[in-house]
mmCIF file of C-alpha atoms in Angstrom:
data_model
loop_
_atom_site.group_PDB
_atom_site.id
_atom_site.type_symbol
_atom_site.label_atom_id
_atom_site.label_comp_id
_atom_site.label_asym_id
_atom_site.label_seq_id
_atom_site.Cartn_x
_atom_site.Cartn_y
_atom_site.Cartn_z
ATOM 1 C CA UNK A 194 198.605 155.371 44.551
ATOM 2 C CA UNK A 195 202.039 155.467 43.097
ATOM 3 C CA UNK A 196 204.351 158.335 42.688
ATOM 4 C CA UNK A 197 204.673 157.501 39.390
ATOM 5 C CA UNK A 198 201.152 157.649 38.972
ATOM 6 C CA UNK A 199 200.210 161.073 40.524
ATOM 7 C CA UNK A 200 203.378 162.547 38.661
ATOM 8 C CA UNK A 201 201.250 161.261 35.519
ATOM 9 C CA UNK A 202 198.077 162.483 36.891
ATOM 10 C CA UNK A 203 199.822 165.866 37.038
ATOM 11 C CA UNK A 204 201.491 165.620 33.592
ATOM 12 C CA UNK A 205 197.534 165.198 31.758
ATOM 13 C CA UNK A 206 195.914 168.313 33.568
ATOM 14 C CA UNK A 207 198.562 170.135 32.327
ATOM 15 C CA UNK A 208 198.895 168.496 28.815
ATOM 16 C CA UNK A 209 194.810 169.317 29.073
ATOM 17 C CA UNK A 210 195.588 173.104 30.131
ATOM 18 C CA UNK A 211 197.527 173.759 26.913
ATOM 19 C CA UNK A 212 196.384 171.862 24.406
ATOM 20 C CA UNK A 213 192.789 173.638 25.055
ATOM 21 C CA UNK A 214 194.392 176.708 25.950
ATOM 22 C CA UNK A 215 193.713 178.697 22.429
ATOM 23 C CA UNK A 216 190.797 176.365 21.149
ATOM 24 C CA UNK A 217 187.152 177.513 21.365
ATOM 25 C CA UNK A 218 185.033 175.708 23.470
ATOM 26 C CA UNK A 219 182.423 175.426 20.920
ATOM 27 C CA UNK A 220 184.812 174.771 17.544
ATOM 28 C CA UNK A 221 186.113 172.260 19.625
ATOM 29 C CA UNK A 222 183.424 170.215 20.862
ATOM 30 C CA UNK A 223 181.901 169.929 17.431
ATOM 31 C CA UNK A 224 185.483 169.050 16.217
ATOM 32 C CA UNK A 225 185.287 166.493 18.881
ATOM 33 C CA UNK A 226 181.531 165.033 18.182
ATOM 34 C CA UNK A 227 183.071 164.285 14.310
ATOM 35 C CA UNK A 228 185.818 162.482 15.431
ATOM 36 C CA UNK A 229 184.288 160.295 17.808
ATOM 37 C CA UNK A 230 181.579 159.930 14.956
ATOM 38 C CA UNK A 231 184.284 158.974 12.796
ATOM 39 C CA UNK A 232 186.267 156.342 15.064
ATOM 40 C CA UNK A 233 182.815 154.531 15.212
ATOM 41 C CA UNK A 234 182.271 153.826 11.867
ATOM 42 C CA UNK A 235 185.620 153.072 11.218
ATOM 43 C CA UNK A 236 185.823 150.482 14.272
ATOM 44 C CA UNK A 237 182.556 149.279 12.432
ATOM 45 C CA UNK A 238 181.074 149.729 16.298
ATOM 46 C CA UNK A 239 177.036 150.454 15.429
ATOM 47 C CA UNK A 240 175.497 151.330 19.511
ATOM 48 C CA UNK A 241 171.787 151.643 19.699
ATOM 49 C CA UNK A 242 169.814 154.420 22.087
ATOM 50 C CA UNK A 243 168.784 151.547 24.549
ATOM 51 C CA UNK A 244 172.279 150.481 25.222
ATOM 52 C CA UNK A 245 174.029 151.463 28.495
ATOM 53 C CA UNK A 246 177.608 152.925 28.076
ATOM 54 C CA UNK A 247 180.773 153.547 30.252
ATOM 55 C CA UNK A 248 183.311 155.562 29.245
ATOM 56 C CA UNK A 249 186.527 154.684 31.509
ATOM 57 C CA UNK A 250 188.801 157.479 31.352
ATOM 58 C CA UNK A 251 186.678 160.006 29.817
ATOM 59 C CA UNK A 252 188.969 163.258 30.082
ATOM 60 C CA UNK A 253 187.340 166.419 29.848
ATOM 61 C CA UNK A 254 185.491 165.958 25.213
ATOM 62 C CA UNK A 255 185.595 161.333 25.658
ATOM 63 C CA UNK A 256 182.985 159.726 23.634
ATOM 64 C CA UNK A 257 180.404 160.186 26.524
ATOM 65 C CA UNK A 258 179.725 163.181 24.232
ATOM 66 C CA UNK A 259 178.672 161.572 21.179
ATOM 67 C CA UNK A 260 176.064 159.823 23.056
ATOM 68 C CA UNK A 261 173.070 162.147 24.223
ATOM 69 C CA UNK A 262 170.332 159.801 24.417
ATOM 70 C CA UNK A 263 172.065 156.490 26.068
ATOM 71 C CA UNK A 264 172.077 156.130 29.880
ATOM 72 C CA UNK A 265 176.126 156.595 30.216
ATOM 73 C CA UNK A 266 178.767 157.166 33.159
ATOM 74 C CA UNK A 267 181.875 158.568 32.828
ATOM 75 C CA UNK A 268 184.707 157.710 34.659
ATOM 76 C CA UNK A 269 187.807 159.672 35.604
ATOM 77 C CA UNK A 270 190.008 160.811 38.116
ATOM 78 C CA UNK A 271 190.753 164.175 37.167
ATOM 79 C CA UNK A 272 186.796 165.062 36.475
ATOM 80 C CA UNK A 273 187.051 168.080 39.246
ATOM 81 C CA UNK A 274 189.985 169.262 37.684
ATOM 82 C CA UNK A 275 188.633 169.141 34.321
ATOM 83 C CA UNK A 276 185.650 171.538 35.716
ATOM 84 C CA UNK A 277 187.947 174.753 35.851
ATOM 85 C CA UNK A 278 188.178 174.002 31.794
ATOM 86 C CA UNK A 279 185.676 176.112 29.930
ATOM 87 C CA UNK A 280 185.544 173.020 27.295
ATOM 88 C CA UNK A 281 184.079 171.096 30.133
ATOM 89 C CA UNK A 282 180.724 171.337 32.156
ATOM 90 C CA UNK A 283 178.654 168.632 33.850
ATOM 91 C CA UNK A 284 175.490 169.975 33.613
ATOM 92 C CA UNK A 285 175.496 170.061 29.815
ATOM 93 C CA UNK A 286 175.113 166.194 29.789
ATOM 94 C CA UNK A 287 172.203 165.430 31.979
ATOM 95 C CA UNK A 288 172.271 161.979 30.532
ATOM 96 C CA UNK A 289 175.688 161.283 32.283
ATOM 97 C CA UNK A 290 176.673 160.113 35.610
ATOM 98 C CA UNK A 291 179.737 161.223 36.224
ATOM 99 C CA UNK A 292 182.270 159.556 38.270
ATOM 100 C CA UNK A 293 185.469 161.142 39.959
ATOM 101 C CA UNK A 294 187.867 158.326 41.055
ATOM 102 C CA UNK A 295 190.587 155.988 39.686
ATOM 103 C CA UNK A 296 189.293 153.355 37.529
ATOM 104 C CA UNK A 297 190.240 150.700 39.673
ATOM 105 C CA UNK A 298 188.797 151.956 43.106
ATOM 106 C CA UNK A 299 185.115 152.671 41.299
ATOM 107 C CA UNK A 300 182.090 151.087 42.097
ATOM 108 C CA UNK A 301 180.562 150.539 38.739
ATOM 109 C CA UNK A 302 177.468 149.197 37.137
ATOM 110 C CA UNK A 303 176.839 146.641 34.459
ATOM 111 C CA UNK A 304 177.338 148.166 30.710
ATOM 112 C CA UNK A 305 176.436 146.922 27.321
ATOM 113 C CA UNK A 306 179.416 149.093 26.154
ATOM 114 C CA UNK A 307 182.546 149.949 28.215
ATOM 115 C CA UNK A 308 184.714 152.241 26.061
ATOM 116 C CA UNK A 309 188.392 152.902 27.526
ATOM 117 C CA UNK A 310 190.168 155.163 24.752
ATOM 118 C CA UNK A 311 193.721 156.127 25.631
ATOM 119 C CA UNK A 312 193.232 155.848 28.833
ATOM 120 C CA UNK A 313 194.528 152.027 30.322
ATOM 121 C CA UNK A 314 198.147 152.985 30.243
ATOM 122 C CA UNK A 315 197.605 155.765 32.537
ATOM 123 C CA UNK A 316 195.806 153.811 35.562
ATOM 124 C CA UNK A 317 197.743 153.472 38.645
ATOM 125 C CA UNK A 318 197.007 149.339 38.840
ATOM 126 C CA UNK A 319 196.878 147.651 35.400
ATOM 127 C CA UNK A 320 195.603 144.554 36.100
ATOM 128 C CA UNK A 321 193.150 145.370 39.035
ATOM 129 C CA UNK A 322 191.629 148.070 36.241
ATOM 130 C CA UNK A 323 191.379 145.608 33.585
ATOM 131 C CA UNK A 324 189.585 143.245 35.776
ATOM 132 C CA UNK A 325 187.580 146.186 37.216
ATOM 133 C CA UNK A 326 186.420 146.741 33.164
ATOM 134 C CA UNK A 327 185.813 143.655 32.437
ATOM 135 C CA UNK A 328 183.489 142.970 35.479
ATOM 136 C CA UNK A 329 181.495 145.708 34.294
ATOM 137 C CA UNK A 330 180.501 144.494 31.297
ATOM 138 C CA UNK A 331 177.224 142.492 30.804
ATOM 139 C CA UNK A 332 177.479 139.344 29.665
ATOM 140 C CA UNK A 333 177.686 139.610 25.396
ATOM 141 C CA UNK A 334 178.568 142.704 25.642
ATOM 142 C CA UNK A 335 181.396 144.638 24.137
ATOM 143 C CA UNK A 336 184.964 146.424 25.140
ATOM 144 C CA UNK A 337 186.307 148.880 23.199
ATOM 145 C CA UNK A 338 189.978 149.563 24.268
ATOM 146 C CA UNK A 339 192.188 151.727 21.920
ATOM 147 C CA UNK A 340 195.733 151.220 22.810
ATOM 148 C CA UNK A 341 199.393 152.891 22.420
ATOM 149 C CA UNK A 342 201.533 149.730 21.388
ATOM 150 C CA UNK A 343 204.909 149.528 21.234
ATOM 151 C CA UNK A 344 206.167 148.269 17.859
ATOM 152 C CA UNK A 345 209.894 147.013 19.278
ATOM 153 C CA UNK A 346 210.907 145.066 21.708
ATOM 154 C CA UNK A 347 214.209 146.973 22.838
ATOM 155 C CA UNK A 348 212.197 150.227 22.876
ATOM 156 C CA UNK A 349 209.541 148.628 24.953
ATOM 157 C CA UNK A 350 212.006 147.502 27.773
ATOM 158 C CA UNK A 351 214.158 150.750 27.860
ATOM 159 C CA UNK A 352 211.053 153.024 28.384
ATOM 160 C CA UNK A 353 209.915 150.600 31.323
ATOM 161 C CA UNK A 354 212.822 151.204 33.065
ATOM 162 C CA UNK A 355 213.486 154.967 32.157
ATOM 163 C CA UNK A 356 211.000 157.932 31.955
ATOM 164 C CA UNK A 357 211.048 158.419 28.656
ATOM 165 C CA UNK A 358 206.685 158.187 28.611
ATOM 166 C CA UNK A 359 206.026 159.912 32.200
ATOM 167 C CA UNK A 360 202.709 160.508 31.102
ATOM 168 C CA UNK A 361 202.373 156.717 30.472
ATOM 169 C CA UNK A 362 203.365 154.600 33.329
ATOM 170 C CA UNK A 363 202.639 151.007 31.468
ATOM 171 C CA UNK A 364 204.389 150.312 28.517
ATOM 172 C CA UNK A 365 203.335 146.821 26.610
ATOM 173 C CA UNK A 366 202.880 146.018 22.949
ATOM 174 C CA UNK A 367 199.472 144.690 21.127
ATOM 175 C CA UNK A 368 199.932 141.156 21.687
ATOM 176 C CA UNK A 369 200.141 141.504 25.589
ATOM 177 C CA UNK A 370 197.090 144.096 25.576
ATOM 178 C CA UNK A 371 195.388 140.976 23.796
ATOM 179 C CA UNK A 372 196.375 138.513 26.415
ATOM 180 C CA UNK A 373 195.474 140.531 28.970
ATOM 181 C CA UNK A 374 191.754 140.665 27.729
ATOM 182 C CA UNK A 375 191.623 136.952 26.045
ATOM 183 C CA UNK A 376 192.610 135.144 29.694
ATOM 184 C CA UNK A 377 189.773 137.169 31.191
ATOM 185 C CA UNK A 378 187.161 135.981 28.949
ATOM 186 C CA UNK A 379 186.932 138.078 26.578
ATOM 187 C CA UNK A 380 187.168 137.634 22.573
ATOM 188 C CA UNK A 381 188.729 140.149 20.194
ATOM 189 C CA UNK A 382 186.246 140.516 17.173
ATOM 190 C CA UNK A 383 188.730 143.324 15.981
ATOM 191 C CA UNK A 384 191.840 145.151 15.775
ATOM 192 C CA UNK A 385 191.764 148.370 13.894
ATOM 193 C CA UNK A 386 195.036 150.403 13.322
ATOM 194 C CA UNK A 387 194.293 154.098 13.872
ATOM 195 C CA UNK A 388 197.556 155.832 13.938
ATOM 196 C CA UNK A 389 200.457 154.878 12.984
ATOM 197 C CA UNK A 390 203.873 155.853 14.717
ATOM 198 C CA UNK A 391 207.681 155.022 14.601
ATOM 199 C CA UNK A 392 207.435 153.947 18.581
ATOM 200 C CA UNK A 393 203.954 153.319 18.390
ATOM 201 C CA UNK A 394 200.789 152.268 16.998
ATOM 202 C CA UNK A 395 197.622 153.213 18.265
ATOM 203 C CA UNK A 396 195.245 150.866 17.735
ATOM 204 C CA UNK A 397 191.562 149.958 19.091
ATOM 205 C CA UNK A 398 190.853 146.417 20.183
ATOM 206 C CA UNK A 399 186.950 145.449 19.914
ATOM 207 C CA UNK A 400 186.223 142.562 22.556
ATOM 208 C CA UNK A 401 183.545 140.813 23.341
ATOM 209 C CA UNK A 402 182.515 139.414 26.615
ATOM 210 C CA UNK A 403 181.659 135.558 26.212
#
């Protein structure tokens, strides 16, 4: 892996260490369960107990917790560093295999849903990860990737070539996070704006798998 990667990899346990740092465990996690609740509906994303889920890039509270009842994995390469977290415990999701590697070195299953939420501009290989998602999706099955996009062009170029994101090492706007997933196969059913920013938007793209 990179330097620039593992200098990221550092930079999000620590963003992780003090952002939960003062929050209670429990306040948090229910704070968490409503929000993930909330992106659903407004993603208009409806997933059923029988469908299979991967959440790539899961972080210590990703949507692997909204889903108690679904056979899920959860991918991510900081998932033994995330154990020293009190916010975080394995066993209290015995529906979820867990999976402690870098997206694109992980042998994965098939998934009706593959959920990657702020988590694709942090992998060490872009394109070998998006190909690594999009093989893991069944066939009519759906991607949900949420995105930071850059909104200019200029800005875009300057923080590719400066470390002005270090805890970002891929910098692109919506229209290439589109092409990347359209030339693979896949066909955006929907583009939902979630934040918006001066730099960036954050959106989620919702893809389906032809």
């Amino acid at each position: 892996m990179s330097l620039k990667w593992k200098i990221a990899q550092s930079l999000e346990i620590r963003w992780w260490q003090r952002y939960l740092k003062s929050k209670s465990p429990k306040e948090y996690l229910s704070w968490k369960r409503n929000y993930w609740k909330d992106f659903l509906q407004k993603i208009k994303v409806e997933v059923d107990e029988n469908s299979s889920i991967l959440d790539a890039g899961c972080g210590p509270a990703g949507i692997f917790i909204y889903f108690p009842k679904n056979e899920v994995s959860a991918l991510d390469p900081l998932l033994d560093q995330y154990a020293s977290l009190p916010h975080f415990s394995k066993a209290d999701y015995k529906n979820v295999d867990f999976i402690s590697a870098p997206l694109e070195d992980a042998d994965l299953k098939k998934y009706d849903y593959v959920f990657c939420l702020n988590a694709i501009n942090h992998v060490a290989d872009l394109d070998s990860s998006i190909d690594k998602i999009v093989d893991s999706i069944k066939p009519g099955g759906k991607l949900i990737l949420s995105i930071d996009a850059h909104n200019f062009k200029g800005l875009k170029h300057i923080f590719r070539l400066l470390p002005g994101d270090a805890l970002h090492p891929h910098q692109y706007d919506k229209q290439e996070y589109q092409t990347m997933l359209t030339t693979r196969g896949l066909q955006i059913k929907n583009e939902v704006l979630i934040k918006h920013e001066f730099i960036f938007d954050y959106w989620a793209l919702v893809a389906k798998k032809i």
